[in-house]
Amino acid sequence: MNHPAEHTAIQQARRPFPAALLESLKEQFGDRVSTAQAVREHHGRDESPFDPQLPDAVVFARSTEDVQAIVRLCAQHDVPIIPYGNGSSLEGHLLAVQGGVSIDLSEMNKVISINAEDLTATVEPGISRKQLNEALKDTGLFFPIDPGADASIGGMSATRASGTNAVRYGSMRENVLALTVVLADGRVIKTGTRARKSSAGYDLTRLFVGSEGTLGVITEVTVRLYPQPEAISAAVCAFPSMGDAVRAVIETIQMGVPIARVEFVDTLAVRAINRHSNLTLRESPMLFFEFHGTEAGVKEQAQTVQDITAQNGGTDFDWATRPEDRSRLWNARHNAYFAMLQLKPGCRAVTTDVCVPISRLAECVVETEKDLLGSWLPCPIVGHVGDGNFHVAMLLDPAKPEELEEAERLNRRIVERALKAGGTCTGEHGVGLHKMGFMIDEHGEDAIGVMRSIKQALDPKNMMNPGKIFSFTH
Ligand SMILES: Cc1cc2nc3c(=O)[nH]c(=O)nc-3n(C[C@H](O)[C@H](O)[C@H](O)COP(=O)(O)OP(=O)(O)OC[C@H]3O[C@@H](n4cnc5c(N)ncnc54)[C@H](O)[C@@H]3O)c2cc1C
């Protein structure tokens, strides 16, 4: 599907891919180099509505040394490199808009060390968040960041991801302590330490977290871990309107209740979830809550929240204390994206992820709802509302350009509103190709100029995932 709003970002000139490079890669990596159409197609797309743009080759790396060798070979030939984690990004991050080599990191999926006493783990980048939690199962610890997809820790670092737990545990920004990174010239650097804090110079870790593969390839990640809470309970609560639900969240946050998860789901999204996950939730705007702590702490938090929801018109406050009921509920929430896609068979989704200061959330959500009511596209809304972050999934038929245009019109209005409210165009998905057009509006020319200078200093040949985040020309 051609994408009118981001035409210039998507249609970039491909660079030559010399036969000599392919030969050298094959010599060094044998059958771990693929030029098969299906493999290239798989690596030249993500979960965005954009059509794939294929890399010229895919190499499956198994070590930092492998990555270093691939990068050095590509650097000799000025060929782009696109790191590939699990392919779940949503903004066109992985499209090989200038061609090049996709480095697949999925075989680098080992836990290197777990330091239970320090509450840290060091892992290879291809391990997924679920694989990491599986490895932590017997330690009494867990890693809380949980995007809806089973993303890789490297990809999550590269997009500065978050998820339903971010309101309590933060995003990848707060939870990555140290990295090993292969730079565009093949140097390998370590950023950060396992210490909880440091004032030692520029914070390079946080520069690479969120850099979307444009500054280097992450080959090791040290993350923070947390003790499994002594008690957990979850609840759902129905509301007469979206505004009421969001006001209940704002009061909860402003009162400092240390809630672990609070997710908003609108009526259409509840319908989709009920159908997809075989649930019988009331079809009205809803909040999903989870509380972590001691038995007494959880009870106290839940009572406070129940009072707040009641004052905001909340009804049917329903508890899920048994682990199997809780996981049924949260699995349903995690599958909401796929449930929503089933509302319109064959559709693809343009998904927004604006994030605003919590005090402005209610007005942003209510105004957005008005916009959506005036549109003919089905647009269910879900959101990590405790962070001020919400998603509208605009379901469109890829064969109908007018539907894409309508989705982009709505998207622009939502982003403009968020920026006016002091928020951001992307709370967690990242920029990729799709949000490039909003970067100057959000940051200003000078700040984007500083980003360009950093990119030029670290990657003067513009090899690392080129053509993403910001443009060099406009
Ligand atoms: C159903 C669904 C729900 C989602 N829910 C959420 C959510 O709640 N929160 C959220 O934040 N996101 C969410 N996402 C988006 C997505 O899961 C995240 O962006 C995730 O962090 C991407 O990880 P990945 O391993 O799939 O990375 P990929 O898609 O493979 O790559 C993403 C970007 O990171 C770069 N990259 C990957 N690995 C490395 C590396 N080792 N070094 C350097 N760069 C690298 C790539 O080049 C690319 O630019 C969702 C996606 C889907 C499909």
XYZ file of C-alpha atoms and ligand atoms in Angstrom:
527
model
C 0.000 0.000 0.000
C 1.354 3.405 -0.884
C 1.257 5.837 1.926
C 0.321 9.359 0.810
C 1.093 11.172 4.060
C 4.631 9.840 4.301
C 5.350 9.401 0.607
C 8.768 11.031 0.742
C 9.886 9.029 3.777
C 8.828 5.745 2.219
C 10.158 6.258 -1.277
C 13.877 6.637 -0.830
C 16.623 5.787 -3.317
C 18.055 2.308 -2.868
C 21.833 2.074 -2.666
C 23.849 -0.367 -4.777
C 24.458 -3.790 -3.255
C 27.821 -5.007 -4.583
C 28.232 -8.685 -5.498
C 31.626 -8.594 -3.740
C 29.898 -7.874 -0.407
C 27.525 -10.807 -0.807
C 30.474 -13.058 -1.647
C 32.404 -11.943 1.461
C 29.348 -12.411 3.687
C 28.767 -15.918 2.280
C 32.435 -16.789 2.728
C 32.298 -15.806 6.377
C 28.770 -16.843 7.370
C 27.891 -19.639 4.913
C 24.244 -20.636 5.064
C 23.568 -18.008 7.712
C 23.338 -15.547 4.805
C 20.056 -15.608 2.914
C 18.894 -13.841 -0.207
C 15.734 -15.950 -0.512
C 12.694 -13.858 -1.416
C 10.599 -15.177 1.506
C 13.333 -14.467 4.059
C 13.923 -10.976 2.696
C 10.168 -10.290 2.683
C 9.894 -11.407 6.292
C 12.706 -9.030 7.283
C 11.595 -6.066 5.164
C 8.318 -5.535 6.981
C 6.926 -4.997 10.441
C 3.415 -4.826 11.887
C 2.749 -1.408 10.318
C 0.352 -1.041 7.363
C 3.269 -0.315 5.001
C 4.117 -2.705 2.197
C 7.445 -4.502 2.705
C 10.678 -3.017 1.368
C 13.172 -5.812 1.126
C 16.770 -5.856 2.326
C 19.208 -7.247 -0.257
C 20.349 -9.947 2.153
C 19.689 -11.226 5.668
C 22.470 -12.465 7.953
C 21.765 -14.419 11.145
C 24.293 -13.297 13.768
C 25.341 -15.440 16.752
C 27.772 -13.180 18.614
C 29.018 -9.637 19.045
C 31.990 -10.661 16.874
C 29.610 -11.763 14.089
C 27.829 -8.413 14.228
C 31.152 -6.586 14.217
C 32.312 -8.529 11.149
C 29.047 -7.864 9.255
C 29.186 -4.163 10.111
C 32.825 -3.889 8.997
C 32.080 -5.577 5.679
C 29.040 -3.353 5.053
C 31.086 -0.269 5.999
C 33.681 -1.152 3.336
C 30.913 -1.037 0.721
C 28.736 1.788 2.195
C 25.813 -0.609 2.469
C 22.974 0.023 4.969
C 22.396 -2.225 7.988
C 19.023 -2.817 9.615
C 19.098 -4.652 12.955
C 16.166 -7.075 13.292
C 14.785 -8.197 16.664
C 11.368 -9.819 16.500
C 9.714 -7.762 13.766
C 6.849 -6.485 15.935
C 7.402 -2.741 15.538
C 4.515 -0.683 14.251
C 5.923 2.364 12.459
C 7.839 1.034 9.442
C 11.060 0.690 11.464
C 12.335 -2.368 9.580
C 11.603 -1.397 6.005
C 14.843 -1.428 4.014
C 14.021 1.885 2.344
C 17.567 2.197 1.001
C 18.200 -1.561 0.650
C 21.056 -3.196 2.556
C 21.642 -6.037 5.000
C 19.208 -7.040 7.717
C 21.074 -8.428 10.752
C 18.747 -10.933 12.415
C 19.581 -11.171 16.126
C 17.064 -13.871 17.072
C 19.774 -16.531 17.470
C 21.502 -14.326 20.077
C 18.940 -15.226 22.708
C 20.915 -16.390 25.737
C 20.791 -15.125 29.296
C 24.426 -14.213 29.965
C 24.079 -13.752 33.742
C 21.484 -13.236 36.432
C 22.608 -11.322 39.492
C 19.739 -12.006 41.848
C 21.346 -10.103 44.743
C 21.667 -6.959 42.641
C 18.346 -7.475 40.843
C 19.926 -7.370 37.381
C 20.282 -9.663 34.381
C 22.531 -9.380 31.353
C 21.137 -10.889 28.170
C 21.763 -11.163 24.464
C 19.505 -8.872 22.408
C 17.447 -11.547 20.645
C 15.914 -13.016 23.802
C 12.223 -12.184 24.026
C 10.585 -10.716 27.108
C 8.700 -13.985 27.696
C 11.859 -16.088 27.299
C 13.594 -13.869 29.856
C 10.739 -14.262 32.336
C 10.771 -18.027 31.753
C 14.479 -18.065 32.624
C 13.750 -16.057 35.786
C 10.898 -18.353 36.892
C 12.753 -20.023 39.777
C 14.520 -16.898 41.034
C 11.524 -15.098 42.544
C 12.299 -12.182 40.212
C 10.685 -10.859 37.061
C 11.227 -8.386 34.241
C 8.151 -6.179 34.005
C 8.197 -4.455 30.617
C 5.499 -6.108 28.503
C 4.624 -4.708 25.083
C 1.625 -6.546 23.589
C 3.920 -8.543 21.297
C 6.600 -10.937 22.558
C 9.294 -8.498 21.449
C 13.049 -8.980 21.819
C 14.920 -7.176 24.584
C 17.225 -5.633 21.946
C 14.247 -4.362 19.922
C 12.535 -3.102 23.065
C 15.705 -1.225 24.035
C 15.996 0.185 20.522
C 12.395 1.489 20.562
C 12.386 2.509 24.265
C 9.336 0.284 24.671
C 6.929 0.039 27.557
C 3.663 -1.760 28.241
C 0.937 -2.283 30.782
C 3.302 -2.265 33.789
C 5.018 1.022 32.974
C 2.869 3.060 35.344
C 4.585 1.253 38.250
C 7.920 0.000 36.840
C 8.742 2.533 34.105
C 9.725 1.912 30.483
C 12.967 0.595 28.943
C 14.409 4.055 29.676
C 14.320 3.336 33.409
C 15.112 -0.370 33.167
C 18.184 -0.613 30.947
C 21.362 -0.160 32.992
C 24.085 -1.029 30.496
C 24.618 -2.011 26.873
C 27.206 -3.445 24.524
C 26.926 -1.773 21.133
C 28.639 -2.318 17.789
C 29.097 1.086 16.164
C 28.911 1.862 12.455
C 32.713 1.665 12.084
C 32.872 -1.717 13.847
C 34.088 -0.480 17.254
C 32.458 -2.267 20.199
C 31.609 -0.077 23.179
C 30.151 -0.727 26.613
C 27.831 1.901 28.024
C 26.755 2.100 31.679
C 27.471 -0.336 34.511
C 25.459 -2.594 36.786
C 25.405 0.165 39.422
C 21.980 1.667 40.077
C 23.203 5.171 39.333
C 26.171 7.001 37.878
C 27.236 10.591 37.248
C 30.147 9.566 35.040
C 29.843 11.686 31.921
C 27.317 11.640 29.101
C 24.613 9.007 29.462
C 25.331 6.930 26.362
C 23.036 4.133 27.496
C 20.066 6.405 27.232
C 21.282 7.696 23.870
C 21.124 4.190 22.397
C 17.851 3.308 24.158
C 15.289 4.595 21.644
C 17.770 5.045 18.781
C 15.865 2.511 16.595
C 18.978 0.911 15.150
C 20.155 4.232 13.688
C 23.291 4.596 15.850
C 24.566 1.045 16.370
C 23.635 -2.594 16.917
C 22.953 -3.560 20.535
C 24.527 -6.953 21.307
C 24.134 -7.144 25.108
C 21.642 -5.557 27.477
C 21.745 -5.352 31.280
C 18.270 -4.835 32.690
C 16.761 -4.273 36.119
C 14.697 -7.031 37.703
C 12.066 -6.887 40.448
C 10.980 -9.308 43.183
C 7.716 -11.077 42.418
C 5.138 -9.253 44.520
C 3.882 -11.092 47.609
C 0.276 -10.420 46.594
C -1.350 -9.552 43.262
C -4.949 -8.853 42.489
C -6.716 -7.617 39.398
C -10.089 -6.042 38.770
C -12.236 -4.639 35.987
C -14.683 -1.790 36.303
C -17.262 -0.444 33.815
C -18.006 3.275 33.287
C -20.811 5.246 31.647
C -18.336 7.181 29.471
C -14.680 7.359 28.480
C -14.332 10.686 30.264
C -15.513 9.140 33.561
C -13.072 6.252 33.250
C -10.138 8.529 32.477
C -11.012 10.926 35.314
C -10.935 7.945 37.713
C -7.427 7.123 36.473
C -6.224 10.702 36.842
C -7.450 10.848 40.453
C -5.820 7.483 41.197
C -2.459 8.675 39.885
C -2.726 12.093 41.510
C -3.429 10.447 44.887
C -0.179 8.505 44.515
C -1.745 5.033 44.586
C 1.174 2.773 43.490
C -0.972 0.912 41.004
C 0.853 -1.713 38.891
C -1.365 -1.614 35.826
C -4.328 0.457 34.706
C -5.555 -0.032 31.163
C -8.446 1.674 29.406
C -10.546 -0.238 26.858
C -13.445 1.442 25.001
C -16.768 -0.203 24.137
C -15.707 -1.312 20.648
C -12.453 -2.753 21.957
C -14.329 -4.620 24.738
C -16.593 -6.124 22.063
C -13.540 -7.238 20.086
C -11.864 -8.705 23.181
C -15.020 -10.565 24.221
C -15.305 -12.166 20.773
C -11.616 -12.979 20.421
C -10.951 -14.244 23.959
C -14.375 -15.663 24.687
C -15.049 -13.339 27.631
C -18.313 -11.786 28.769
C -17.161 -8.334 29.881
C -19.830 -5.649 29.926
C -19.688 -3.763 26.625
C -19.012 -0.259 27.892
C -15.842 1.773 28.552
C -13.761 -0.205 31.051
C -10.666 -0.023 33.168
C -8.495 -3.079 33.885
C -6.485 -2.738 37.127
C -3.715 -4.713 38.754
C -2.326 -4.176 42.257
C 1.036 -5.464 43.514
C 2.395 -5.468 47.084
C 1.869 -7.060 50.451
C -1.543 -8.581 51.228
C -2.445 -5.536 53.315
C -0.999 -3.070 50.781
C -2.910 -4.573 47.885
C -6.147 -4.501 49.877
C -5.629 -0.866 50.783
C -4.778 0.186 47.199
C -7.772 -1.704 45.838
C -10.155 -0.131 48.340
C -8.907 3.381 47.510
C -9.293 2.723 43.794
C -12.732 1.201 44.250
C -13.839 4.374 46.094
C -12.405 6.591 43.346
C -14.086 4.615 40.578
C -17.440 4.714 42.394
C -17.186 8.497 42.703
C -16.665 8.647 38.928
C -19.682 6.542 38.001
C -17.825 3.193 37.920
C -19.972 0.080 38.362
C -19.540 -3.713 38.284
C -16.141 -3.590 40.027
C -15.210 -7.219 39.512
C -12.235 -9.002 41.120
C -9.915 -11.589 39.612
C -7.767 -12.897 42.461
C -7.079 -16.432 41.182
C -3.911 -16.502 39.025
C -5.722 -18.264 36.153
C -8.474 -15.588 36.049
C -5.885 -12.823 36.156
C -3.850 -14.282 33.351
C -7.006 -14.834 31.265
C -7.837 -11.154 31.676
C -4.340 -9.891 30.883
C -3.863 -12.314 27.992
C -7.090 -10.919 26.573
C -5.733 -7.382 26.999
C -2.388 -8.311 25.419
C -4.230 -9.839 22.456
C -6.446 -6.758 22.056
C -4.598 -5.613 18.911
C -5.319 -8.874 17.065
C -8.859 -8.936 18.489
C -9.462 -5.434 17.095
C -8.139 -6.419 13.643
C -10.814 -9.121 13.533
C -13.537 -6.458 13.749
C -12.922 -5.815 10.056
C -11.696 -8.925 8.227
C -8.677 -8.320 6.002
C -7.994 -4.906 7.513
C -4.712 -3.363 8.603
C -4.363 -0.776 11.346
C -2.807 2.647 11.642
C -2.161 2.810 15.385
C -1.590 6.024 17.286
C 0.329 6.124 20.575
C 0.336 9.709 21.747
C 1.209 10.370 25.377
C 0.192 13.500 27.289
C 0.683 14.869 30.807
C -1.835 13.091 32.990
C -3.729 16.312 33.827
C -4.553 16.757 30.095
C -5.493 13.145 29.415
C -9.273 13.433 29.924
C -9.683 16.343 27.489
C -7.441 14.649 24.886
C -9.353 11.382 25.064
C -12.786 13.037 25.013
C -11.862 15.289 22.052
C -10.403 12.287 20.243
C -13.605 10.342 20.815
C -15.570 13.214 19.178
C -13.258 13.088 16.131
C -13.677 9.357 15.830
C -17.473 9.531 16.074
C -17.392 11.768 12.988
C -15.429 9.212 10.974
C -16.655 6.184 9.047
C -13.657 4.038 10.044
C -13.997 1.658 12.983
C -11.506 3.010 15.536
C -11.354 1.110 18.844
C -9.320 2.719 21.636
C -7.158 1.067 24.276
C -4.559 2.703 26.435
C -1.926 2.556 29.131
C -3.798 5.484 30.605
C -1.897 5.573 33.904
C 1.007 6.987 31.870
C -1.163 9.362 29.831
C -0.689 7.066 26.803
C -3.498 5.762 24.595
C -3.838 3.948 21.275
C -6.449 4.404 18.584
C -6.426 1.514 16.095
C -7.839 2.848 12.815
C -9.005 -0.196 10.894
C -8.696 0.267 7.166
C -9.004 -1.706 3.986
C -5.536 -1.661 2.374
C -7.145 -1.678 -1.091
C -8.907 1.658 -0.421
C -6.597 4.692 -0.449
C -9.417 6.920 0.859
C -9.477 4.876 4.075
C -5.752 5.368 4.567
C -6.151 9.084 3.935
C -8.932 9.248 6.516
C -6.801 7.359 9.063
C -3.902 9.752 8.492
C -6.222 12.755 8.841
C -7.419 11.458 12.210
C -3.879 10.566 13.226
C -2.646 14.099 12.482
C -5.443 15.644 14.564
C -4.672 13.343 17.492
C -0.945 14.120 17.359
C -1.511 17.880 16.985
C -3.800 17.826 20.017
C -1.250 15.860 22.052
C 1.571 18.246 21.140
C -0.570 21.259 22.101
C -1.232 19.578 25.444
C 2.511 19.321 26.108
C 2.733 15.676 25.072
C 4.512 13.566 22.471
C 3.569 11.965 19.144
C 4.833 8.607 20.408
C 4.817 7.370 23.982
C 6.308 3.957 23.221
C 6.190 2.717 19.602
C 8.907 5.046 18.349
C 9.201 7.101 15.170
C 10.260 4.699 12.405
C 9.003 6.156 9.118
C 5.467 6.980 10.089
C 6.098 9.641 12.740
C 8.995 11.397 10.986
C 6.701 14.186 9.833
C 5.963 15.196 13.443
C 9.521 15.384 14.753
C 10.186 19.068 14.041
C 6.784 20.063 15.428
C 7.551 18.173 18.606
C 11.210 19.046 19.143
C 11.908 22.164 17.035
C 14.498 22.609 14.249
C 17.422 23.157 16.615
C 16.852 20.015 18.658
C 16.498 17.963 15.467
C 19.731 19.617 14.308
C 21.447 18.266 17.446
C 20.062 14.783 16.717
C 21.436 15.015 13.158
C 24.871 16.041 14.527
C 24.922 13.021 16.856
C 23.942 10.735 13.981
C 26.644 12.226 11.726
C 29.298 11.901 14.448
C 28.531 8.222 15.098
C 27.511 7.160 11.604
C 29.042 9.530 9.031
C 28.170 7.216 6.112
C 24.509 7.024 7.244
C 24.602 3.234 7.191
C 22.674 2.339 10.339
C 18.966 1.937 9.552
C 19.094 5.005 7.270
C 16.056 7.120 6.459
C 14.363 6.655 9.834
C 13.451 8.989 12.747
C 14.327 12.266 10.988
C 15.223 13.384 7.524
C 18.527 15.030 6.600
C 16.870 17.192 3.992
C 13.679 18.632 5.472
C 0.202 -6.550 19.096
C 1.268 -5.551 19.389
C 1.242 -4.875 20.595
C 2.248 -3.969 20.914
N 2.209 -3.347 22.128
C 3.206 -2.513 22.465
C 3.227 -1.907 23.754
O 2.330 -2.114 24.574
N 4.262 -1.111 24.052
C 5.280 -0.877 23.173
O 6.213 -0.164 23.508
N 5.273 -1.413 21.939
C 4.281 -2.233 21.575
N 4.289 -2.815 20.337
C 5.358 -2.508 19.383
C 6.581 -3.458 19.434
O 6.283 -4.673 20.084
C 7.752 -2.745 20.115
O 8.125 -1.623 19.344
C 8.978 -3.644 20.348
O 9.852 -2.960 21.192
C 9.706 -4.046 19.078
O 10.604 -5.081 19.410
P 11.079 -6.136 18.312
O 12.021 -7.082 18.968
O 9.933 -6.740 17.623
O 11.911 -5.174 17.365
P 11.893 -5.046 15.784
O 10.520 -4.762 15.319
O 12.589 -6.191 15.184
O 12.794 -3.739 15.617
C 12.363 -2.501 16.078
C 13.436 -1.445 15.856
O 14.547 -1.708 16.704
C 15.729 -1.919 15.951
N 16.449 -3.020 16.607
C 15.995 -4.267 16.874
N 16.934 -4.955 17.534
C 18.011 -4.137 17.673
C 19.302 -4.275 18.248
N 19.686 -5.390 18.848
N 20.157 -3.215 18.192
C 19.781 -2.036 17.619
N 18.574 -1.853 17.051
C 17.701 -2.893 17.085
C 15.265 -2.257 14.552
O 16.215 -1.893 13.577
C 14.001 -1.420 14.452
O 14.328 -0.091 14.122
C 3.289 -3.720 19.983
C 3.307 -4.392 18.755
C 2.307 -5.296 18.444
C 2.356 -6.009 17.126
